[in-house]
Each structure stands twice: as structure tokens, then as C-alpha cells.
Short mmCIF file of C-alpha atoms in Angstrom, two decimals:
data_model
loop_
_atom_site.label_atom_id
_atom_site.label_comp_id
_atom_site.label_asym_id
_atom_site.label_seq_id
_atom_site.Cartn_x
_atom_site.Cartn_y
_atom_site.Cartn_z
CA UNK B 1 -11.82 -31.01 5.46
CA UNK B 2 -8.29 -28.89 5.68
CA UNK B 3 -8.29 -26.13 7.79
CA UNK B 4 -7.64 -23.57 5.06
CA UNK B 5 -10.51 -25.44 2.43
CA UNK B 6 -12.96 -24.97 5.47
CA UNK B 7 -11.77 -21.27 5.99
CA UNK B 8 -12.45 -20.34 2.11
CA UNK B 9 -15.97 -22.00 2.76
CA UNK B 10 -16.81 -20.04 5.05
CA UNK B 11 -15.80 -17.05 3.15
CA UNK B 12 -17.74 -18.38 -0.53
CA UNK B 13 -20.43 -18.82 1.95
CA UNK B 14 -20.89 -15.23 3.63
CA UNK B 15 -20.03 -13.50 -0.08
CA UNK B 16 -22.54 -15.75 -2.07
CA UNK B 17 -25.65 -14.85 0.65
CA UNK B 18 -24.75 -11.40 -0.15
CA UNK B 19 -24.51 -11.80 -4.06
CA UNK B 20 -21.13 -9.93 -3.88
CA UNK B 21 -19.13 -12.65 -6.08
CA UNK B 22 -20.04 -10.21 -9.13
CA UNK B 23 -17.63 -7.57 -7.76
CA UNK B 24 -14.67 -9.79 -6.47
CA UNK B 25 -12.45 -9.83 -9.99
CA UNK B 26 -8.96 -10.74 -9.08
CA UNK B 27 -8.39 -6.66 -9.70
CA UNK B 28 -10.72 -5.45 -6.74
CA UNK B 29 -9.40 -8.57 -4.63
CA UNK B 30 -5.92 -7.39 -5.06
CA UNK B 31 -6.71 -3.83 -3.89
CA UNK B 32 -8.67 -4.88 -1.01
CA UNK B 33 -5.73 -6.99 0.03
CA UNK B 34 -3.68 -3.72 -0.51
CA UNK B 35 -5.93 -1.41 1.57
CA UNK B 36 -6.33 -4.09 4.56
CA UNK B 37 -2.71 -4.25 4.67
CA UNK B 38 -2.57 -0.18 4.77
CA UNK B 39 -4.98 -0.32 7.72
CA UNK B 40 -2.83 -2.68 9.75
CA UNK B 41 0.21 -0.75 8.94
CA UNK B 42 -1.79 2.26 9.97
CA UNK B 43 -1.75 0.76 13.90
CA UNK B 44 1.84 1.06 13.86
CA UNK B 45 1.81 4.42 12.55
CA UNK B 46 4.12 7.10 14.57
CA UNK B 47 4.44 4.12 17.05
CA UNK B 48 6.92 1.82 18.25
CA UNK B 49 6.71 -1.80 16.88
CA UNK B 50 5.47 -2.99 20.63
CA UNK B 51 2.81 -0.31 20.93
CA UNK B 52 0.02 -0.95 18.15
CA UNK B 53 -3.52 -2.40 19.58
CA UNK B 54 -3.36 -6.55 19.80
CA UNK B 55 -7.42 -6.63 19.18
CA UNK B 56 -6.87 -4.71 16.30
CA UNK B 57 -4.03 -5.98 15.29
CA UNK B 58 -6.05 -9.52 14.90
CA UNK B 59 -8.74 -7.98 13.06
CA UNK B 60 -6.66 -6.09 10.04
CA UNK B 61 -5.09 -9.59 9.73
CA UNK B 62 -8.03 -11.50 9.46
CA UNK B 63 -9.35 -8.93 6.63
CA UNK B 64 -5.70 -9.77 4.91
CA UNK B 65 -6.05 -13.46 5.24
CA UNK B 66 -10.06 -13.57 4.24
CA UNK B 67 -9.02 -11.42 0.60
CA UNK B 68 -5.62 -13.38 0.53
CA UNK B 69 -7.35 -16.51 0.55
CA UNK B 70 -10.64 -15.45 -1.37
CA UNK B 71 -7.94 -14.76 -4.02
CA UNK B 72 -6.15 -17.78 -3.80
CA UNK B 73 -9.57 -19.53 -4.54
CA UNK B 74 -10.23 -17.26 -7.35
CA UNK B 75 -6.99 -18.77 -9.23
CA UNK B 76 -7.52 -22.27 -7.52
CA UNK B 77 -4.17 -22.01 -5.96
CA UNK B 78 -3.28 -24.32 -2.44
CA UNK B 79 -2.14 -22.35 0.33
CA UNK B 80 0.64 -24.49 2.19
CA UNK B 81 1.86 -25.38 -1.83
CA UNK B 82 2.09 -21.90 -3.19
CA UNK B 83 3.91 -20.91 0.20
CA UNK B 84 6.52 -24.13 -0.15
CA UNK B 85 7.07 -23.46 -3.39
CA UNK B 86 7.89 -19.49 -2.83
CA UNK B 87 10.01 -21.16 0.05
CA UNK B 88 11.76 -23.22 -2.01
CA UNK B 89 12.29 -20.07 -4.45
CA UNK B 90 13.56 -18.35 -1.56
CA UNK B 91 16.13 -20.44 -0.63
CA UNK B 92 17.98 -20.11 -3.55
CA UNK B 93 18.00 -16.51 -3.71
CA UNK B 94 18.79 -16.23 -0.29
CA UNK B 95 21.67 -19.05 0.63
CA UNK B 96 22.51 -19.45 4.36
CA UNK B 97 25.86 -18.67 4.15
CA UNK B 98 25.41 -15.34 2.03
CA UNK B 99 21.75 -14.59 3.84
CA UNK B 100 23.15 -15.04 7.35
CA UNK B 101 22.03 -12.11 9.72
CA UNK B 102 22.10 -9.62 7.35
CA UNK B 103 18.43 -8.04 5.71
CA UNK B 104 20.13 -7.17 2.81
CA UNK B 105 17.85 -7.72 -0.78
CA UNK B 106 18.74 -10.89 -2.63
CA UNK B 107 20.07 -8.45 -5.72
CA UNK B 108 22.66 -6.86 -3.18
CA UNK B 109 24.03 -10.15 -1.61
CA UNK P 1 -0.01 -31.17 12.71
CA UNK P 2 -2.65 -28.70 11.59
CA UNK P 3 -1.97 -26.88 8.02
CA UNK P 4 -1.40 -23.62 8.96
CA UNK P 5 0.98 -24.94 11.99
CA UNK P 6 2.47 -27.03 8.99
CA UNK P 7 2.99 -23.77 6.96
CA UNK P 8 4.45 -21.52 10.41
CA UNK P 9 6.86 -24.32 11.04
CA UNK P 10 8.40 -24.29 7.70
CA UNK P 11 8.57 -20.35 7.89
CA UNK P 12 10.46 -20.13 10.80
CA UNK P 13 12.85 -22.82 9.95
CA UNK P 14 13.56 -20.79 7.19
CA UNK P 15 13.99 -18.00 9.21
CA UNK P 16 15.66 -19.07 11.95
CA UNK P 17 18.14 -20.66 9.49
CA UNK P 18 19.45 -17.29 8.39
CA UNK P 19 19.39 -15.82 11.48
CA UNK P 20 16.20 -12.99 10.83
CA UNK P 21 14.05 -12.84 13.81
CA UNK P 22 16.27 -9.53 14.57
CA UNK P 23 14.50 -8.15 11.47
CA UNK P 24 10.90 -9.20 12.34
CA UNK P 25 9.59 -7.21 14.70
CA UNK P 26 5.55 -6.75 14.54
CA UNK P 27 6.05 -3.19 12.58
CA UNK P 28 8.58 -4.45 9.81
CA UNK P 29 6.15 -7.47 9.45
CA UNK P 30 3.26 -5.39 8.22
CA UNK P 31 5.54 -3.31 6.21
CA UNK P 32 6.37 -6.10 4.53
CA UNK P 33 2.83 -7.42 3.86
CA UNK P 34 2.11 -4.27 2.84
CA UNK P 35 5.02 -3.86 0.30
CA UNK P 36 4.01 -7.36 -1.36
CA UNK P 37 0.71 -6.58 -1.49
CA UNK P 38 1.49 -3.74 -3.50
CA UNK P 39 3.42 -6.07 -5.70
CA UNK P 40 0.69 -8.11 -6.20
CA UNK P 41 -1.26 -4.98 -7.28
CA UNK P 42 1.63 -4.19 -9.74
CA UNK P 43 0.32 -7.19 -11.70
CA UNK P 44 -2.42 -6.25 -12.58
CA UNK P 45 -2.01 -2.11 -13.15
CA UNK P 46 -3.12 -0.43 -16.47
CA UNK P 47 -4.40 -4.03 -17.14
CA UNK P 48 -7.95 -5.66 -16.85
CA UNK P 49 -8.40 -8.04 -14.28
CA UNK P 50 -8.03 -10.82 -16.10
CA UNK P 51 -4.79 -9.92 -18.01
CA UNK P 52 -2.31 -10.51 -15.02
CA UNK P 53 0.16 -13.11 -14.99
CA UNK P 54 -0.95 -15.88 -12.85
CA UNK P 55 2.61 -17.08 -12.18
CA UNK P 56 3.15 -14.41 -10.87
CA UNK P 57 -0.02 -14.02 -8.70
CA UNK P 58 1.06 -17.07 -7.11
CA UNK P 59 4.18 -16.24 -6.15
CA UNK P 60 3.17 -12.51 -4.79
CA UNK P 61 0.31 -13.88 -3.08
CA UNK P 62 2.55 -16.44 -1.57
CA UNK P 63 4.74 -13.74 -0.24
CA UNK P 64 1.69 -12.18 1.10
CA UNK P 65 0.59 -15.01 3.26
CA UNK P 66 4.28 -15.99 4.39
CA UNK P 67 4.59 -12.34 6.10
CA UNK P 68 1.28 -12.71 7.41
CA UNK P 69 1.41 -16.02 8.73
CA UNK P 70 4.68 -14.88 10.73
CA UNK P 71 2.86 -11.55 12.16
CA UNK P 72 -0.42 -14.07 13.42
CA UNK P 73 2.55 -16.12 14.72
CA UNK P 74 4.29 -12.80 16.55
CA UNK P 75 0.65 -12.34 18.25
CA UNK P 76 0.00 -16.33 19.11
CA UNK P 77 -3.09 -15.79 16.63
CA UNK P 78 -5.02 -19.25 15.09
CA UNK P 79 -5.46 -18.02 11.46
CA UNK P 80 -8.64 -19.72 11.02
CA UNK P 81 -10.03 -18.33 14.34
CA UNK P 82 -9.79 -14.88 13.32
CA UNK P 83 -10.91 -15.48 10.62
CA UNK P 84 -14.41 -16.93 11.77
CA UNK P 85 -14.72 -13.86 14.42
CA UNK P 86 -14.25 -11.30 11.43
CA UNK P 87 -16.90 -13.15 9.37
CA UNK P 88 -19.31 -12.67 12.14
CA UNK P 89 -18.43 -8.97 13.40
CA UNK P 90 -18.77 -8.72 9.42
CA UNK P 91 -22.29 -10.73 9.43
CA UNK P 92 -23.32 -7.60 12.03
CA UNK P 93 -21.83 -4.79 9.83
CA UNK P 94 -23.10 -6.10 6.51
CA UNK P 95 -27.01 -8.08 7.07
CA UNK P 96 -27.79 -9.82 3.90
CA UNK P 97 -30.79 -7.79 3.72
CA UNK P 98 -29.26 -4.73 3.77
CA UNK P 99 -25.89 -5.77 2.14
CA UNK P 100 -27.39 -7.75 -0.34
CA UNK P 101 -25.65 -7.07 -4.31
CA UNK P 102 -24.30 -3.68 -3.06
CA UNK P 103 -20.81 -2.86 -2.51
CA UNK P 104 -21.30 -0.11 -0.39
CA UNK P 105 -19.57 0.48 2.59
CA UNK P 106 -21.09 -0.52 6.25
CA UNK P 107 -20.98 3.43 6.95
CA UNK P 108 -23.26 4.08 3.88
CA UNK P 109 -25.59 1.03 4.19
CA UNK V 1 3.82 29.34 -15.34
CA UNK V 2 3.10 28.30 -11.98
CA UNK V 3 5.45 25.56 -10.54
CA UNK V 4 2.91 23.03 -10.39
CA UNK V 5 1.44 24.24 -13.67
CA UNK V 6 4.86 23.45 -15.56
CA UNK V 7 5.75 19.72 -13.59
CA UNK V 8 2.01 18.66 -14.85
CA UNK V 9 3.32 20.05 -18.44
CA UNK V 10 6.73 18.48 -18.39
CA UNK V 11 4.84 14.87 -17.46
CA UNK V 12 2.15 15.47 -20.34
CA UNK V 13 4.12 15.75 -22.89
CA UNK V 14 6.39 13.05 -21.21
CA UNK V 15 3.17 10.66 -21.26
CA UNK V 16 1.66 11.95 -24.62
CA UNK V 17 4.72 11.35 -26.62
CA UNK V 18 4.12 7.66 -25.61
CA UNK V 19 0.19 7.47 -26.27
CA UNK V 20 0.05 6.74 -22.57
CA UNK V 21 -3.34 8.32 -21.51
CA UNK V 22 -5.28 5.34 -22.64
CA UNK V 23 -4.20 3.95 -19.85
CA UNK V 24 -3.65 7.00 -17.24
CA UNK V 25 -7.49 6.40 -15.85
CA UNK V 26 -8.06 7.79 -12.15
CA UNK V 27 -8.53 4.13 -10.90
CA UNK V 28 -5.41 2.78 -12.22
CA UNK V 29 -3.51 6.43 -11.61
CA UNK V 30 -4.35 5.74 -7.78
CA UNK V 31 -2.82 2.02 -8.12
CA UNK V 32 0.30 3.55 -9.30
CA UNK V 33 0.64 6.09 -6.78
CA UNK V 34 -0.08 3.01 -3.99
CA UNK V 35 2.04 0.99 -6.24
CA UNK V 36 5.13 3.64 -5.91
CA UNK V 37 4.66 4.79 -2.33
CA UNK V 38 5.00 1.18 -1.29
CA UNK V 39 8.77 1.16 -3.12
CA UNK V 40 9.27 4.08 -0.94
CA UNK V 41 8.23 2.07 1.96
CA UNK V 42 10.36 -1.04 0.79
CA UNK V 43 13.82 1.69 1.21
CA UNK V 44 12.95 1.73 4.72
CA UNK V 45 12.05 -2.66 4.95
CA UNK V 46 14.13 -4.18 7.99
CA UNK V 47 15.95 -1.02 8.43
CA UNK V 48 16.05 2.88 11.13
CA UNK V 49 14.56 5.38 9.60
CA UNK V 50 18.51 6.99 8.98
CA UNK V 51 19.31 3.84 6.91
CA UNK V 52 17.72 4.68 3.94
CA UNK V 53 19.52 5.48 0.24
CA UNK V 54 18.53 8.51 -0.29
CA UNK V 55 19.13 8.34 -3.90
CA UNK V 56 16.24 5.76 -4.19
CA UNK V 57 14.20 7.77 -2.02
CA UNK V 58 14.95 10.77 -4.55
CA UNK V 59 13.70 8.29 -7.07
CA UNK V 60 10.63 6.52 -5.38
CA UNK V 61 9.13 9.74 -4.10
CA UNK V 62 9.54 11.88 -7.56
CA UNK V 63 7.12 8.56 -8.95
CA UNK V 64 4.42 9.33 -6.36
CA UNK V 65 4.44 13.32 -6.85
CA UNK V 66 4.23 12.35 -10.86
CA UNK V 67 1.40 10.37 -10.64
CA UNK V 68 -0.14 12.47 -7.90
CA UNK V 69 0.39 15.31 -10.24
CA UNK V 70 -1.40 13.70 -13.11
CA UNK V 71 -4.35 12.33 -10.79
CA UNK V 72 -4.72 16.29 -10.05
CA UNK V 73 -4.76 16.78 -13.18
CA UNK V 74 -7.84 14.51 -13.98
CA UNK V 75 -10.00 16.02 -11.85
CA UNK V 76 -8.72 19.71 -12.44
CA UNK V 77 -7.35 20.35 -8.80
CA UNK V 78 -4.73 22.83 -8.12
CA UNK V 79 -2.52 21.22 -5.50
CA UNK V 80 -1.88 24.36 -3.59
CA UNK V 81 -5.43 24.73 -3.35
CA UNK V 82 -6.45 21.19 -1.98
CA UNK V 83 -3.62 21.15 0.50
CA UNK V 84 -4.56 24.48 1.89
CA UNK V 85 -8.19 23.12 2.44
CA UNK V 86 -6.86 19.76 4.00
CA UNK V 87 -4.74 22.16 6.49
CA UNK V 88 -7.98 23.99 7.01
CA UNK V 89 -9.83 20.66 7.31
CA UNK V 90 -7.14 19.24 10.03
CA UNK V 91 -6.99 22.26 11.94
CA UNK V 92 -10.88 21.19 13.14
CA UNK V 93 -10.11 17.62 13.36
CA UNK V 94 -6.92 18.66 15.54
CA UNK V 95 -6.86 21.69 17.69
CA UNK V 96 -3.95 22.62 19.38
CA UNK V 97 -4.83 22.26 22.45
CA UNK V 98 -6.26 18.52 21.91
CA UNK V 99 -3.19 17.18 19.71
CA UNK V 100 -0.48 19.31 20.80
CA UNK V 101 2.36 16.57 21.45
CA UNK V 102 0.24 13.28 20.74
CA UNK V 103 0.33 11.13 17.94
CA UNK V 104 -2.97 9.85 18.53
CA UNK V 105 -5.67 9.70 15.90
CA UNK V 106 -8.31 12.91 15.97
CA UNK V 107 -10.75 9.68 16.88
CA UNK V 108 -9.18 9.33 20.10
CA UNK V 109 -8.56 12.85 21.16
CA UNK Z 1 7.94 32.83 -2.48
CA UNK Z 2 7.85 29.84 -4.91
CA UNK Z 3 4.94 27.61 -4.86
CA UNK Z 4 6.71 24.06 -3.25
CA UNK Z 5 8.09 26.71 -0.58
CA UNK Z 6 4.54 28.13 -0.07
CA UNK Z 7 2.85 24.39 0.41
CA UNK Z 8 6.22 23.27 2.53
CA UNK Z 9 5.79 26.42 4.93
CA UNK Z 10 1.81 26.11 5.39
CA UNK Z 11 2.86 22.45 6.47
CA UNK Z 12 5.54 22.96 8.77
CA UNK Z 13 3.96 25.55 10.45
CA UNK Z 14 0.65 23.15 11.54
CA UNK Z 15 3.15 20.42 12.40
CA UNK Z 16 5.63 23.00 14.57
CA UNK Z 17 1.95 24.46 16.39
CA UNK Z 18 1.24 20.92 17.24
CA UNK Z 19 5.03 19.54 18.24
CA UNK Z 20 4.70 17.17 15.74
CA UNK Z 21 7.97 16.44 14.97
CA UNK Z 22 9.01 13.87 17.11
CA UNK Z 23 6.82 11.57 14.74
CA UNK Z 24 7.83 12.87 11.78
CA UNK Z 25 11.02 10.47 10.84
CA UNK Z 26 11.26 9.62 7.44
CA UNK Z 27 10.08 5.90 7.92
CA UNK Z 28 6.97 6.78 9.43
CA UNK Z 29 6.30 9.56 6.80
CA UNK Z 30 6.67 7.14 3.92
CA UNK Z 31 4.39 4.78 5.90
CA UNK Z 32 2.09 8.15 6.28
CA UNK Z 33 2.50 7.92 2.26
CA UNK Z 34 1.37 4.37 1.64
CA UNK Z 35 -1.64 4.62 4.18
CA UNK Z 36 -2.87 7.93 2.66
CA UNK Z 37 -2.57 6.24 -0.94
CA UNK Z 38 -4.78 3.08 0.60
CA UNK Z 39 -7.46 5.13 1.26
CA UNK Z 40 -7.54 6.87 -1.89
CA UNK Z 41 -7.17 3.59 -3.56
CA UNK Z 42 -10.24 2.87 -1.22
CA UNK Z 43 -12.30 5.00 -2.74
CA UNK Z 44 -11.98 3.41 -5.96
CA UNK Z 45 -12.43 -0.53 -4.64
CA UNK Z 46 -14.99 -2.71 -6.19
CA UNK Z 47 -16.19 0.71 -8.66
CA UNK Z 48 -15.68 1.49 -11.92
CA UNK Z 49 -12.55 4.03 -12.86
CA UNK Z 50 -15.30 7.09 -13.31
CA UNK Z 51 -17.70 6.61 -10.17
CA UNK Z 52 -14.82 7.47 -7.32
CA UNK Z 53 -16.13 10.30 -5.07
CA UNK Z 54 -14.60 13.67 -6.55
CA UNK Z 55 -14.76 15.32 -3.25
CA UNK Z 56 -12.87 12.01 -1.06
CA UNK Z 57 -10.12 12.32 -3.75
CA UNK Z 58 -9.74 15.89 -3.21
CA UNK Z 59 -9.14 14.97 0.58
CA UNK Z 60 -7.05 12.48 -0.03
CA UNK Z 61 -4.84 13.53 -2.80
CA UNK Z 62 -4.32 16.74 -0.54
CA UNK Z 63 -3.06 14.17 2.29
CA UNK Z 64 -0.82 12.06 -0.22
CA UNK Z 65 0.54 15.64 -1.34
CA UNK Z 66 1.43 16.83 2.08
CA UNK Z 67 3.26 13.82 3.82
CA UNK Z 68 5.25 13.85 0.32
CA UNK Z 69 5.86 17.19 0.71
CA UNK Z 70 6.81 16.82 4.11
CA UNK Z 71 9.20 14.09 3.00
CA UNK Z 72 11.13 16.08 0.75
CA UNK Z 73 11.27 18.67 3.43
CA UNK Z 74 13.10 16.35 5.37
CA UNK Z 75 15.58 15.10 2.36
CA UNK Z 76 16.24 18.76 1.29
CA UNK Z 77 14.70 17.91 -2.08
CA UNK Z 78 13.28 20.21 -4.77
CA UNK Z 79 10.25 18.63 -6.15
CA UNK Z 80 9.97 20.10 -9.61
CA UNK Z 81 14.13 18.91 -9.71
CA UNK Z 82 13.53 15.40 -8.50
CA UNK Z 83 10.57 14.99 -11.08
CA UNK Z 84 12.35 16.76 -13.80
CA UNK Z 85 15.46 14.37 -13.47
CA UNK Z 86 12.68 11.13 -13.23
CA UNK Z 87 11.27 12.32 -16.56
CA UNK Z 88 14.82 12.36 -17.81
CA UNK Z 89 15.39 8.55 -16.35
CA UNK Z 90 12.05 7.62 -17.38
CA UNK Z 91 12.95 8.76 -20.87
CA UNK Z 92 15.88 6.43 -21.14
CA UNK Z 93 14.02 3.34 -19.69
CA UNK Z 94 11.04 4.21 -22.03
CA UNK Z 95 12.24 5.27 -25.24
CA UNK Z 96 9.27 6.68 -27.76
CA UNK Z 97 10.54 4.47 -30.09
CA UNK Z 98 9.67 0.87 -27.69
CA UNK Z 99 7.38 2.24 -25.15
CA UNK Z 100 4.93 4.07 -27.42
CA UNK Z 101 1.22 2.46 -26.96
CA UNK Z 102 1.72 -0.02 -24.65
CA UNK Z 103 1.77 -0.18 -20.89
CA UNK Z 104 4.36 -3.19 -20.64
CA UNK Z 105 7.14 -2.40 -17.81
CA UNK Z 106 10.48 -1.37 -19.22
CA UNK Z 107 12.10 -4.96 -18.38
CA UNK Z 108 9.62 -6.04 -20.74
CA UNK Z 109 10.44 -3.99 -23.52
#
């Protein structure tokens, strides 16, 4: 099986033995992804990039990745495609030569 | 090469290509997952769940897991790892009997 | 009229004059304020806190005190009222002596 | 005194008594934003609009309220001015005419 079709498995599995597919509508799944990624900005809060906690660090990610990919399922959507593809996108909006070394937004190049 | 090492590789080649590791420091990183996440969200606001624009979803959520796939990376975090050790601290904070068809939080169980 | 008393007016009859409040419910309200909060955040993407426009922050953070003014106005809160409280609220969580010249969290105190 | 100044004062004071300060750079006050509006958001995850807490709003709404407030603080901004001349934008992007009943974004209009 691919890594990330045996992580959403795992993730059916634990919601279905808790009956909780009934509240995951794309809606709700798009807020939790929201909040989670509040709570791991909230470990850099007042703080220096270098300074949140590693341990929880890995934990507010793995609550992003386990919506993030619960969603994904939802719309039947492959990880590593939808990624190339926005990659792909990317790289037209952002050409090296314009792009280079500057974090400028793609409308102000 | 394992999918999500698949997926990291081809985000840091884009990276690296236009010269933006400067940029992505851990704290930037989860601004940024936090600021697509609330794009995602956009999608779907004074709409019902099923209205939003699945085109869109996809490329949002893409976004999503490109930013978060470079912070595990940052960390030397296996995606599916943390994963599996959130689903079980989760499997402690939420027992099917208790958890079962509610979506209350573990504080109010 | 009371300041706060004649911004929620001026964004009433901004939101009535479109047949808006259909879709003003708290739920999605809250979305928007996450929603415009986060475009705040995206000013300061990449960049030192200095490095801002402050035109755009003008712009971003007169969306979040409109929405946060009609959320208020859902549920009947005065603003001066519930920020008062909070301050009353904090005061416990942080005493002087405790937080004086820490960032840290009342959790860790 | 007028009421912004009132709220602004009550604020500055608990920060200056606790040598806040230091932390208070615009970045990490419009991060202060976005987590505050996550956990308000929170309070509305997997539920229906009308079943949020009233009381956890209050809190939270109040905590929204004051980093904004503090924000503007730091940007010299008046916040019945900087909402006023939204509405005015607003109006422009949104004419009665084209925005009147439905919720699509001005691009869309």
C-alpha cells in the first residue's frame, strides 16, 4: 500500500470506531485544519523562530496532516498529484529568473 | 524512494531553485500553513459545505501540505510516524466508549 | 451615540442595504474574522515585523474590527464591556509578580 | 475620554504593569490576532451556527478585540476612521446594485 493510502486508513479507521464520519463535512474539516494550524503557530508566539517546543511542534503537525489528509480523502484527491500539480502551477507564477531570492508575491514580481 | 520523500524532494528543488531557504525559517513556515489554511476556509464561507469549489480545494489544500511537508522536513519529522503517535495519544484522549458519536472535546468527555 | 454604538450602525446599514444578514450567522461571522486576520498575518509572510505596508494593514485590520463588531452585535455584547472583563479575567491568570517580563503562557507560570 | 481611547488605555496599562512590550511587535500581535480568532472559530467546530458557547465567545471576542486594539495602538490608527474608510472601499467593490443578495466575492461579480 502507499505510505499516504495507509496513513488515511488509519485515520477512516480511528473516526469510523468512533462514529464521527457524520460530523467531518468538508466545512468542519477545513476549520479544524485552520485551528490546528493556529495552535502550531501559537508555539512560536512572542518567540524566536528557533525557540518553539520540537515535541510539540510534531504533534500540531500531525493534527494538520491527519485533517489535511482526511480532507483530501473526502474529495478523493492524491497527495503527491495535487502537490505536483500546485508545483507545476507554481512555477509559472514564480519563474527563476524573476523569483530569485526575493519573497516577493507572484502579483508584485 | 518513499512518497512523502518523493513529495519533500520535489519541494526543495523547487525551493532551492529560487534561492528561498532564507525565507523558511520554522516560524514563517507555520505562518504560512496557517495563511493557506485560511484560504482554504475562504472557500467555503457564507456557503454550505458542499457548495465550495473543488478546484479550488485542491489547489489550497495542496498549498497546505507543501508548507507542511517543508516544516516536518525543518524538524527531520517522518510524516506518517507522527501521524500514527497522534492517533494513539488520540486513542487515550478519546476511548470509543466514551467518544463514541459525540463531538465533544477530550476536556468535556 | 457611543463610538462603538455608531461603527456597528455605519456596518448595518452597510450590510442591510445588500440583504447580507442571511448570511452574517455567528459561525460563518467567526470564519470571516479568522478568514481576515490571516490576510493580516500574510502582510507580515517572509518578512520583520517593520516590513509591513501599512496601508494594507490599515485595510486588513479595519475587516477584522468589522466583523468583530457585527459578531458583538449578535450576541448583544458591548465591546468596552467584554474587554474590561477579559482585563479583569487576565489579571488572575497573570499577576504581576508571576508574568512580569515573561512571555510565557499563564500554564507555565 | 472617547471610547477606543478608554479600551486602548485599560490595555496599555496591563501590558506596561507586566513589561510586556518587548513582545508586542506588530508581527507577533497579528499572529496574537489569528490565534485568538482560532479559538473562537473553535468554539464553533463540528456545531451548528446557534449552539457555540455564549459565554467562550464573550472571552474570546474580548481577546480578538484587544490584540486589534493593541495593533492599531501601535500603527497610530483610529478605529472608527479605518472602518469608516473600509465601508467606503467596500461600497465601491460591492455596489447595491451587483452585490445585493448574494455572498459571491467582488471578483466574482
Amino acid at each position: 500500500m502507499k505510505e499516504s493510502e495507509e496513513i488515511i486508513q488509519a485515520l477512516l479507521k480511528f473516526r469510523n470506531e468512533r462514529d464521527w464520519e457524520q460530523f467531518h463535512n468538508p466545512k468542519d474539516l477545513a476549520l479544524a485544519i485552520s485551528i490546528e494550524s493556529s495552535e502550531l503557530l501559537e508555539l512560536f508566539l512572542w518567540k524566536k523562530a528557533e525557540d518553539a517546543n520540537t515535541d510539540k511542534v510534531k504533534e500540531e503537525l500531525a493534527d494538520i496532516f491527519s485533517f489535511a489528509f482526511l480532507l483530501a480523502e473526502k474529495y478523493g484527491l492524491d497527495v503527491k498529484e495535487i502537490v505536483f500539480d500546485k508545483i507545476k502551477t507554481n512555477g509559472e507564477k514564480y519563474p527563476v529568473d524573476k523569483a530569485k531570492g526575493t519573497a516577493k508575491k507572484y502579483t508584485e514580481l
